Every structure is written in C-alpha cells, then in structure tokens.
Amino acid sequence: MESIGAYLKRQRQMRHVPLEELAQKTKINIKTLKALEADDFSELPGFVFAKGYVRTYARTIGINEEEAMVQCEDYLRTVLREDPEKKQRVRWLVP
C-alpha cells in the first residue's frame, strides 16, 4: 500500500510543482509539508489538521480531494495501527 505522503509527493512531482511553490500557495510551511510527505504525523498538531493539510495540498496541486482523503484514511487505518512504534508517536490517532 502506498502511503499518503508518498502518494501526495508523487502527484506533486508528476505535476512539476516545487515544494516551495506549494508552501506559498497553501500557506502551509515547508517543514509541515515535508513531514506530511514523509508520513511523519507526529510532527502534525492533530488529525483534524492533518486532514485539512491533505485536502488543501490535494486541491492546490489539482487532484481529487476525496480520493486523497480516502488514501489518507486507509493508510492511517491499516499501516499506522499495525505499527506499534508509529502508533506511539501518533498519539492523536483514534484507537
């Protein structure tokens, strides 16, 4: 299963959108965008924010927001819950 971060990064790169441009258009700082692309959800303030970032990211690069959200939720549901180490770092993940 492709992670949400890998999915978003691949889609961004396919559209030749530099990370700096994405940060400028979305008003999301580069550190947060890098964390999102690296699936480092421990760096994000919470699930509501993470979902908002995914939606904004998807909309800005021109991909379907709902498809991105399904990818995000599937990833969180399967991969993070199966990995105890990641689950510990993502304290806001609903059990």
mmCIF file of N, CA and C in Angstrom:
data_model
loop_
_atom_site.group_PDB
_atom_site.id
_atom_site.type_symbol
_atom_site.label_atom_id
_atom_site.label_comp_id
_atom_site.label_asym_id
_atom_site.label_seq_id
_atom_site.Cartn_x
_atom_site.Cartn_y
_atom_site.Cartn_z
ATOM 1 N N MET A 1 0.840 -1.182 0.000
ATOM 2 C CA MET A 1 0.000 0.000 0.000
ATOM 3 C C MET A 1 0.884 1.244 0.000
ATOM 4 N N GLU A 2 0.589 2.164 -0.898
ATOM 5 C CA GLU A 2 1.328 3.425 -0.968
ATOM 6 C C GLU A 2 0.880 4.336 0.172
ATOM 7 N N SER A 3 1.830 4.914 0.858
ATOM 8 C CA SER A 3 1.490 5.813 1.959
ATOM 9 C C SER A 3 0.895 7.107 1.420
ATOM 10 N N ILE A 4 0.198 7.819 2.290
ATOM 11 C CA ILE A 4 -0.389 9.087 1.869
ATOM 12 C C ILE A 4 0.698 10.084 1.496
ATOM 13 N N GLY A 5 1.793 10.091 2.243
ATOM 14 C CA GLY A 5 2.881 11.011 1.930
ATOM 15 C C GLY A 5 3.507 10.722 0.578
ATOM 16 N N ALA A 6 3.750 9.446 0.305
ATOM 17 C CA ALA A 6 4.325 9.052 -0.985
ATOM 18 C C ALA A 6 3.358 9.378 -2.124
ATOM 19 N N TYR A 7 2.078 9.147 -1.893
ATOM 20 C CA TYR A 7 1.048 9.451 -2.894
ATOM 21 C C TYR A 7 1.040 10.944 -3.213
ATOM 22 N N LEU A 8 1.000 11.772 -2.175
ATOM 23 C CA LEU A 8 0.960 13.222 -2.398
ATOM 24 C C LEU A 8 2.231 13.712 -3.083
ATOM 25 N N LYS A 9 3.359 13.236 -2.624
ATOM 26 C CA LYS A 9 4.635 13.660 -3.219
ATOM 27 C C LYS A 9 4.714 13.252 -4.691
ATOM 28 N N ARG A 10 4.306 12.014 -4.978
ATOM 29 C CA ARG A 10 4.331 11.542 -6.375
ATOM 30 C C ARG A 10 3.427 12.396 -7.253
ATOM 31 N N GLN A 11 2.233 12.685 -6.753
ATOM 32 C CA GLN A 11 1.291 13.511 -7.519
ATOM 33 C C GLN A 11 1.852 14.921 -7.735
ATOM 34 N N ARG A 12 2.478 15.483 -6.706
ATOM 35 C CA ARG A 12 3.062 16.821 -6.817
ATOM 36 C C ARG A 12 4.187 16.831 -7.843
ATOM 37 N N GLN A 13 5.055 15.850 -7.768
ATOM 38 C CA GLN A 13 6.186 15.778 -8.684
ATOM 39 C C GLN A 13 5.742 15.536 -10.123
ATOM 40 N N MET A 14 4.695 14.731 -10.313
ATOM 41 C CA MET A 14 4.163 14.490 -11.661
ATOM 42 C C MET A 14 3.655 15.783 -12.290
ATOM 43 N N ARG A 15 3.214 16.710 -11.447
ATOM 44 C CA ARG A 15 2.686 17.989 -11.923
ATOM 45 C C ARG A 15 3.749 19.086 -11.913
ATOM 46 N N HIS A 16 4.969 18.713 -11.568
ATOM 47 C CA HIS A 16 6.107 19.632 -11.557
ATOM 48 C C HIS A 16 5.855 20.861 -10.683
ATOM 49 N N VAL A 17 5.306 20.604 -9.489
ATOM 50 C CA VAL A 17 5.057 21.686 -8.536
ATOM 51 C C VAL A 17 6.143 21.622 -7.463
ATOM 52 N N PRO A 18 7.024 22.632 -7.419
ATOM 53 C CA PRO A 18 8.056 22.646 -6.376
ATOM 54 C C PRO A 18 7.430 22.794 -4.993
ATOM 55 N N LEU A 19 8.068 22.205 -4.009
ATOM 56 C CA LEU A 19 7.567 22.270 -2.641
ATOM 57 C C LEU A 19 7.442 23.721 -2.168
ATOM 58 N N GLU A 20 8.382 24.549 -2.559
ATOM 59 C CA GLU A 20 8.351 25.963 -2.163
ATOM 60 C C GLU A 20 7.104 26.663 -2.716
ATOM 61 N N GLU A 21 6.756 26.348 -3.958
ATOM 62 C CA GLU A 21 5.561 26.926 -4.573
ATOM 63 C C GLU A 21 4.300 26.450 -3.854
ATOM 64 N N LEU A 22 4.278 25.165 -3.506
ATOM 65 C CA LEU A 22 3.139 24.608 -2.790
ATOM 66 C C LEU A 22 2.977 25.285 -1.433
ATOM 67 N N ALA A 23 4.092 25.487 -0.747
ATOM 68 C CA ALA A 23 4.059 26.159 0.557
ATOM 69 C C ALA A 23 3.510 27.581 0.418
ATOM 70 N N GLN A 24 3.941 28.260 -0.610
ATOM 71 C CA GLN A 24 3.482 29.636 -0.833
ATOM 72 C C GLN A 24 1.989 29.679 -1.135
ATOM 73 N N LYS A 25 1.523 28.779 -1.981
ATOM 74 C CA LYS A 25 0.104 28.774 -2.376
ATOM 75 C C LYS A 25 -0.814 28.309 -1.254
ATOM 76 N N THR A 26 -0.354 27.348 -0.453
ATOM 77 C CA THR A 26 -1.221 26.794 0.585
ATOM 78 C C THR A 26 -1.099 27.513 1.924
ATOM 79 N N LYS A 27 -0.026 28.278 2.078
ATOM 80 C CA LYS A 27 0.276 28.941 3.364
ATOM 81 C C LYS A 27 0.603 27.913 4.455
ATOM 82 N N ILE A 28 1.010 26.712 4.036
ATOM 83 C CA ILE A 28 1.470 25.671 4.956
ATOM 84 C C ILE A 28 2.991 25.700 4.894
ATOM 85 N N ASN A 29 3.647 25.782 6.040
ATOM 86 C CA ASN A 29 5.109 25.914 5.996
ATOM 87 C C ASN A 29 5.757 24.640 5.449
ATOM 88 N N ILE A 30 6.951 24.829 4.909
ATOM 89 C CA ILE A 30 7.659 23.732 4.249
ATOM 90 C C ILE A 30 7.942 22.590 5.215
ATOM 91 N N LYS A 31 8.264 22.890 6.450
ATOM 92 C CA LYS A 31 8.539 21.841 7.435
ATOM 93 C C LYS A 31 7.323 20.917 7.585
ATOM 94 N N THR A 32 6.146 21.491 7.626
ATOM 95 C CA THR A 32 4.918 20.710 7.756
ATOM 96 C C THR A 32 4.670 19.897 6.493
ATOM 97 N N LEU A 33 4.879 20.502 5.324
ATOM 98 C CA LEU A 33 4.696 19.772 4.065
ATOM 99 C C LEU A 33 5.682 18.605 3.965
ATOM 100 N N LYS A 34 6.917 18.827 4.388
ATOM 101 C CA LYS A 34 7.904 17.744 4.364
ATOM 102 C C LYS A 34 7.500 16.629 5.319
ATOM 103 N N ALA A 35 6.989 16.990 6.482
ATOM 104 C CA ALA A 35 6.529 15.977 7.442
ATOM 105 C C ALA A 35 5.372 15.178 6.848
ATOM 106 N N LEU A 36 4.459 15.861 6.176
ATOM 107 C CA LEU A 36 3.317 15.186 5.560
ATOM 108 C C LEU A 36 3.789 14.226 4.479
ATOM 109 N N GLU A 37 4.699 14.677 3.625
ATOM 110 C CA GLU A 37 5.213 13.812 2.562
ATOM 111 C C GLU A 37 6.039 12.648 3.110
ATOM 112 N N ALA A 38 6.597 12.814 4.295
ATOM 113 C CA ALA A 38 7.404 11.758 4.914
ATOM 114 C C ALA A 38 6.560 10.875 5.832
ATOM 115 N N ASP A 39 5.246 11.116 5.871
ATOM 116 C CA ASP A 39 4.336 10.370 6.745
ATOM 117 C C ASP A 39 4.734 10.509 8.213
ATOM 118 N N ASP A 40 5.288 11.648 8.562
ATOM 119 C CA ASP A 40 5.688 11.903 9.939
ATOM 120 C C ASP A 40 4.558 12.652 10.642
ATOM 121 N N PHE A 41 3.501 11.932 10.944
ATOM 122 C CA PHE A 41 2.314 12.541 11.532
ATOM 123 C C PHE A 41 2.552 13.022 12.957
ATOM 124 N N SER A 42 3.636 12.564 13.573
ATOM 125 C CA SER A 42 3.948 13.029 14.926
ATOM 126 C C SER A 42 4.314 14.510 14.915
ATOM 127 N N GLU A 43 4.683 15.036 13.764
ATOM 128 C CA GLU A 43 5.027 16.456 13.632
ATOM 129 C C GLU A 43 3.809 17.338 13.373
ATOM 130 N N LEU A 44 2.655 16.722 13.158
ATOM 131 C CA LEU A 44 1.436 17.481 12.882
ATOM 132 C C LEU A 44 0.634 17.632 14.162
ATOM 133 N N PRO A 45 -0.093 18.741 14.302
ATOM 134 C CA PRO A 45 -0.778 19.019 15.566
ATOM 135 C C PRO A 45 -1.973 18.129 15.888
ATOM 136 N N GLY A 46 -2.537 17.442 14.925
ATOM 137 C CA GLY A 46 -3.674 16.578 15.200
ATOM 138 C C GLY A 46 -4.324 16.103 13.921
ATOM 139 N N PHE A 47 -5.228 15.139 14.060
ATOM 140 C CA PHE A 47 -5.859 14.527 12.897
ATOM 141 C C PHE A 47 -6.674 15.532 12.085
ATOM 142 N N VAL A 48 -7.373 16.423 12.767
ATOM 143 C CA VAL A 48 -8.172 17.426 12.049
ATOM 144 C C VAL A 48 -7.263 18.289 11.185
ATOM 145 N N PHE A 49 -6.124 18.693 11.737
ATOM 146 C CA PHE A 49 -5.170 19.487 10.968
ATOM 147 C C PHE A 49 -4.584 18.673 9.819
ATOM 148 N N ALA A 50 -4.222 17.420 10.097
ATOM 149 C CA ALA A 50 -3.651 16.568 9.057
ATOM 150 C C ALA A 50 -4.625 16.415 7.897
ATOM 151 N N LYS A 51 -5.895 16.189 8.211
ATOM 152 C CA LYS A 51 -6.909 16.066 7.158
ATOM 153 C C LYS A 51 -7.025 17.367 6.378
ATOM 154 N N GLY A 52 -6.986 18.477 7.069
ATOM 155 C CA GLY A 52 -7.052 19.778 6.399
ATOM 156 C C GLY A 52 -5.859 20.000 5.490
ATOM 157 N N TYR A 53 -4.679 19.614 5.962
ATOM 158 C CA TYR A 53 -3.478 19.746 5.130
ATOM 159 C C TYR A 53 -3.576 18.882 3.879
ATOM 160 N N VAL A 54 -4.062 17.656 4.042
ATOM 161 C CA VAL A 54 -4.198 16.756 2.885
ATOM 162 C C VAL A 54 -5.179 17.348 1.877
ATOM 163 N N ARG A 55 -6.301 17.832 2.339
ATOM 164 C CA ARG A 55 -7.298 18.440 1.438
ATOM 165 C C ARG A 55 -6.720 19.648 0.704
ATOM 166 N N THR A 56 -6.076 20.525 1.458
ATOM 167 C CA THR A 56 -5.507 21.742 0.859
ATOM 168 C C THR A 56 -4.421 21.396 -0.142
ATOM 169 N N TYR A 57 -3.569 20.460 0.224
ATOM 170 C CA TYR A 57 -2.490 20.004 -0.645
ATOM 171 C C TYR A 57 -3.091 19.467 -1.951
ATOM 172 N N ALA A 58 -4.049 18.561 -1.818
ATOM 173 C CA ALA A 58 -4.671 17.936 -2.997
ATOM 174 C C ALA A 58 -5.325 18.991 -3.894
ATOM 175 N N ARG A 59 -6.100 19.859 -3.312
ATOM 176 C CA ARG A 59 -6.801 20.899 -4.078
ATOM 177 C C ARG A 59 -5.791 21.777 -4.823
ATOM 178 N N THR A 60 -4.724 22.144 -4.159
ATOM 179 C CA THR A 60 -3.736 23.057 -4.723
ATOM 180 C C THR A 60 -2.986 22.453 -5.894
ATOM 181 N N ILE A 61 -2.678 21.171 -5.830
ATOM 182 C CA ILE A 61 -1.953 20.555 -6.954
ATOM 183 C C ILE A 61 -2.887 19.988 -8.018
ATOM 184 N N GLY A 62 -4.197 20.038 -7.745
ATOM 185 C CA GLY A 62 -5.162 19.642 -8.766
ATOM 186 C C GLY A 62 -5.555 18.181 -8.777
ATOM 187 N N ILE A 63 -5.507 17.526 -7.620
ATOM 188 C CA ILE A 63 -6.004 16.150 -7.565
ATOM 189 C C ILE A 63 -7.300 16.121 -6.764
ATOM 190 N N ASN A 64 -8.034 15.064 -6.919
ATOM 191 C CA ASN A 64 -9.321 14.915 -6.260
ATOM 192 C C ASN A 64 -9.133 14.840 -4.747
ATOM 193 N N GLU A 65 -9.761 15.769 -4.035
ATOM 194 C CA GLU A 65 -9.625 15.831 -2.580
ATOM 195 C C GLU A 65 -10.167 14.573 -1.905
ATOM 196 N N GLU A 66 -11.287 14.090 -2.382
ATOM 197 C CA GLU A 66 -11.901 12.908 -1.761
ATOM 198 C C GLU A 66 -11.020 11.676 -1.942
ATOM 199 N N GLU A 67 -10.422 11.547 -3.122
ATOM 200 C CA GLU A 67 -9.514 10.427 -3.371
ATOM 201 C C GLU A 67 -8.312 10.510 -2.427
ATOM 202 N N ALA A 68 -7.789 11.705 -2.238
ATOM 203 C CA ALA A 68 -6.663 11.895 -1.323
ATOM 204 C C ALA A 68 -7.067 11.562 0.111
ATOM 205 N N MET A 69 -8.279 11.931 0.510
ATOM 206 C CA MET A 69 -8.747 11.652 1.864
ATOM 207 C C MET A 69 -8.938 10.149 2.083
ATOM 208 N N VAL A 70 -9.455 9.461 1.092
ATOM 209 C CA VAL A 70 -9.611 8.005 1.190
ATOM 210 C C VAL A 70 -8.234 7.366 1.343
ATOM 211 N N GLN A 71 -7.276 7.821 0.542
ATOM 212 C CA GLN A 71 -5.906 7.307 0.632
ATOM 213 C C GLN A 71 -5.347 7.560 2.026
ATOM 214 N N CYS A 72 -5.566 8.746 2.563
ATOM 215 C CA CYS A 72 -5.067 9.109 3.887
ATOM 216 C C CYS A 72 -5.699 8.236 4.969
ATOM 217 N N GLU A 73 -7.002 8.124 4.955
ATOM 218 C CA GLU A 73 -7.693 7.351 5.981
ATOM 219 C C GLU A 73 -7.358 5.870 5.903
ATOM 220 N N ASP A 74 -7.247 5.334 4.684
ATOM 221 C CA ASP A 74 -6.853 3.930 4.525
ATOM 222 C C ASP A 74 -5.455 3.700 5.089
ATOM 223 N N TYR A 75 -4.557 4.615 4.777
ATOM 224 C CA TYR A 75 -3.184 4.495 5.275
ATOM 225 C C TYR A 75 -3.160 4.519 6.800
ATOM 226 N N LEU A 76 -3.826 5.490 7.380
ATOM 227 C CA LEU A 76 -3.840 5.588 8.842
ATOM 228 C C LEU A 76 -4.480 4.367 9.478
ATOM 229 N N ARG A 77 -5.572 3.906 8.897
ATOM 230 C CA ARG A 77 -6.296 2.766 9.454
ATOM 231 C C ARG A 77 -5.464 1.486 9.417
ATOM 232 N N THR A 78 -4.769 1.246 8.344
ATOM 233 C CA THR A 78 -4.063 -0.024 8.201
ATOM 234 C C THR A 78 -2.621 0.032 8.687
ATOM 235 N N VAL A 79 -1.830 0.917 8.122
ATOM 236 C CA VAL A 79 -0.401 0.903 8.397
ATOM 237 C C VAL A 79 -0.071 1.391 9.799
ATOM 238 N N LEU A 80 -0.562 2.532 10.187
ATOM 239 C CA LEU A 80 -0.197 3.080 11.492
ATOM 240 C C LEU A 80 -0.709 2.228 12.636
ATOM 241 N N ARG A 81 -1.889 1.674 12.494
ATOM 242 C CA ARG A 81 -2.424 0.847 13.579
ATOM 243 C C ARG A 81 -1.691 -0.478 13.711
ATOM 244 N N GLU A 82 -1.057 -0.915 12.627
ATOM 245 C CA GLU A 82 -0.317 -2.178 12.676
ATOM 246 C C GLU A 82 1.131 -1.986 13.123
ATOM 247 N N ASP A 83 1.572 -0.752 13.212
ATOM 248 C CA ASP A 83 2.960 -0.472 13.577
ATOM 249 C C ASP A 83 2.984 0.192 14.952
ATOM 250 N N PRO A 84 3.253 -0.580 16.010
ATOM 251 C CA PRO A 84 3.201 -0.044 17.378
ATOM 252 C C PRO A 84 4.107 1.165 17.589
ATOM 253 N N GLU A 85 5.272 1.170 16.941
ATOM 254 C CA GLU A 85 6.198 2.293 17.111
ATOM 255 C C GLU A 85 5.589 3.585 16.557
ATOM 256 N N LYS A 86 5.032 3.514 15.361
ATOM 257 C CA LYS A 86 4.399 4.702 14.776
ATOM 258 C C LYS A 86 3.164 5.095 15.570
ATOM 259 N N LYS A 87 2.421 4.115 16.017
ATOM 260 C CA LYS A 87 1.201 4.420 16.770
ATOM 261 C C LYS A 87 1.534 5.185 18.046
ATOM 262 N N GLN A 88 2.629 4.843 18.696
ATOM 263 C CA GLN A 88 3.041 5.554 19.901
ATOM 264 C C GLN A 88 3.363 7.008 19.606
ATOM 265 N N ARG A 89 3.968 7.272 18.444
ATOM 266 C CA ARG A 89 4.338 8.642 18.087
ATOM 267 C C ARG A 89 3.138 9.458 17.640
ATOM 268 N N VAL A 90 2.106 8.787 17.170
ATOM 269 C CA VAL A 90 0.914 9.483 16.690
ATOM 270 C C VAL A 90 -0.157 9.328 17.759
ATOM 271 N N ARG A 91 -0.011 10.053 18.822
ATOM 272 C CA ARG A 91 -0.891 9.915 19.986
ATOM 273 C C ARG A 91 -2.332 10.303 19.694
ATOM 274 N N TRP A 92 -2.542 11.131 18.702
ATOM 275 C CA TRP A 92 -3.899 11.594 18.411
ATOM 276 C C TRP A 92 -4.661 10.626 17.518
ATOM 277 N N LEU A 93 -4.022 9.547 17.073
ATOM 278 C CA LEU A 93 -4.715 8.575 16.231
ATOM 279 C C LEU A 93 -5.770 7.839 17.059
ATOM 280 N N VAL A 94 -6.986 7.880 16.599
ATOM 281 C CA VAL A 94 -8.076 7.235 17.325
ATOM 282 C C VAL A 94 -7.878 5.722 17.308
ATOM 283 N N PRO A 95 -7.963 5.056 18.463
ATOM 284 C CA PRO A 95 -7.744 3.601 18.510
ATOM 285 C C PRO A 95 -8.798 2.825 17.735
#
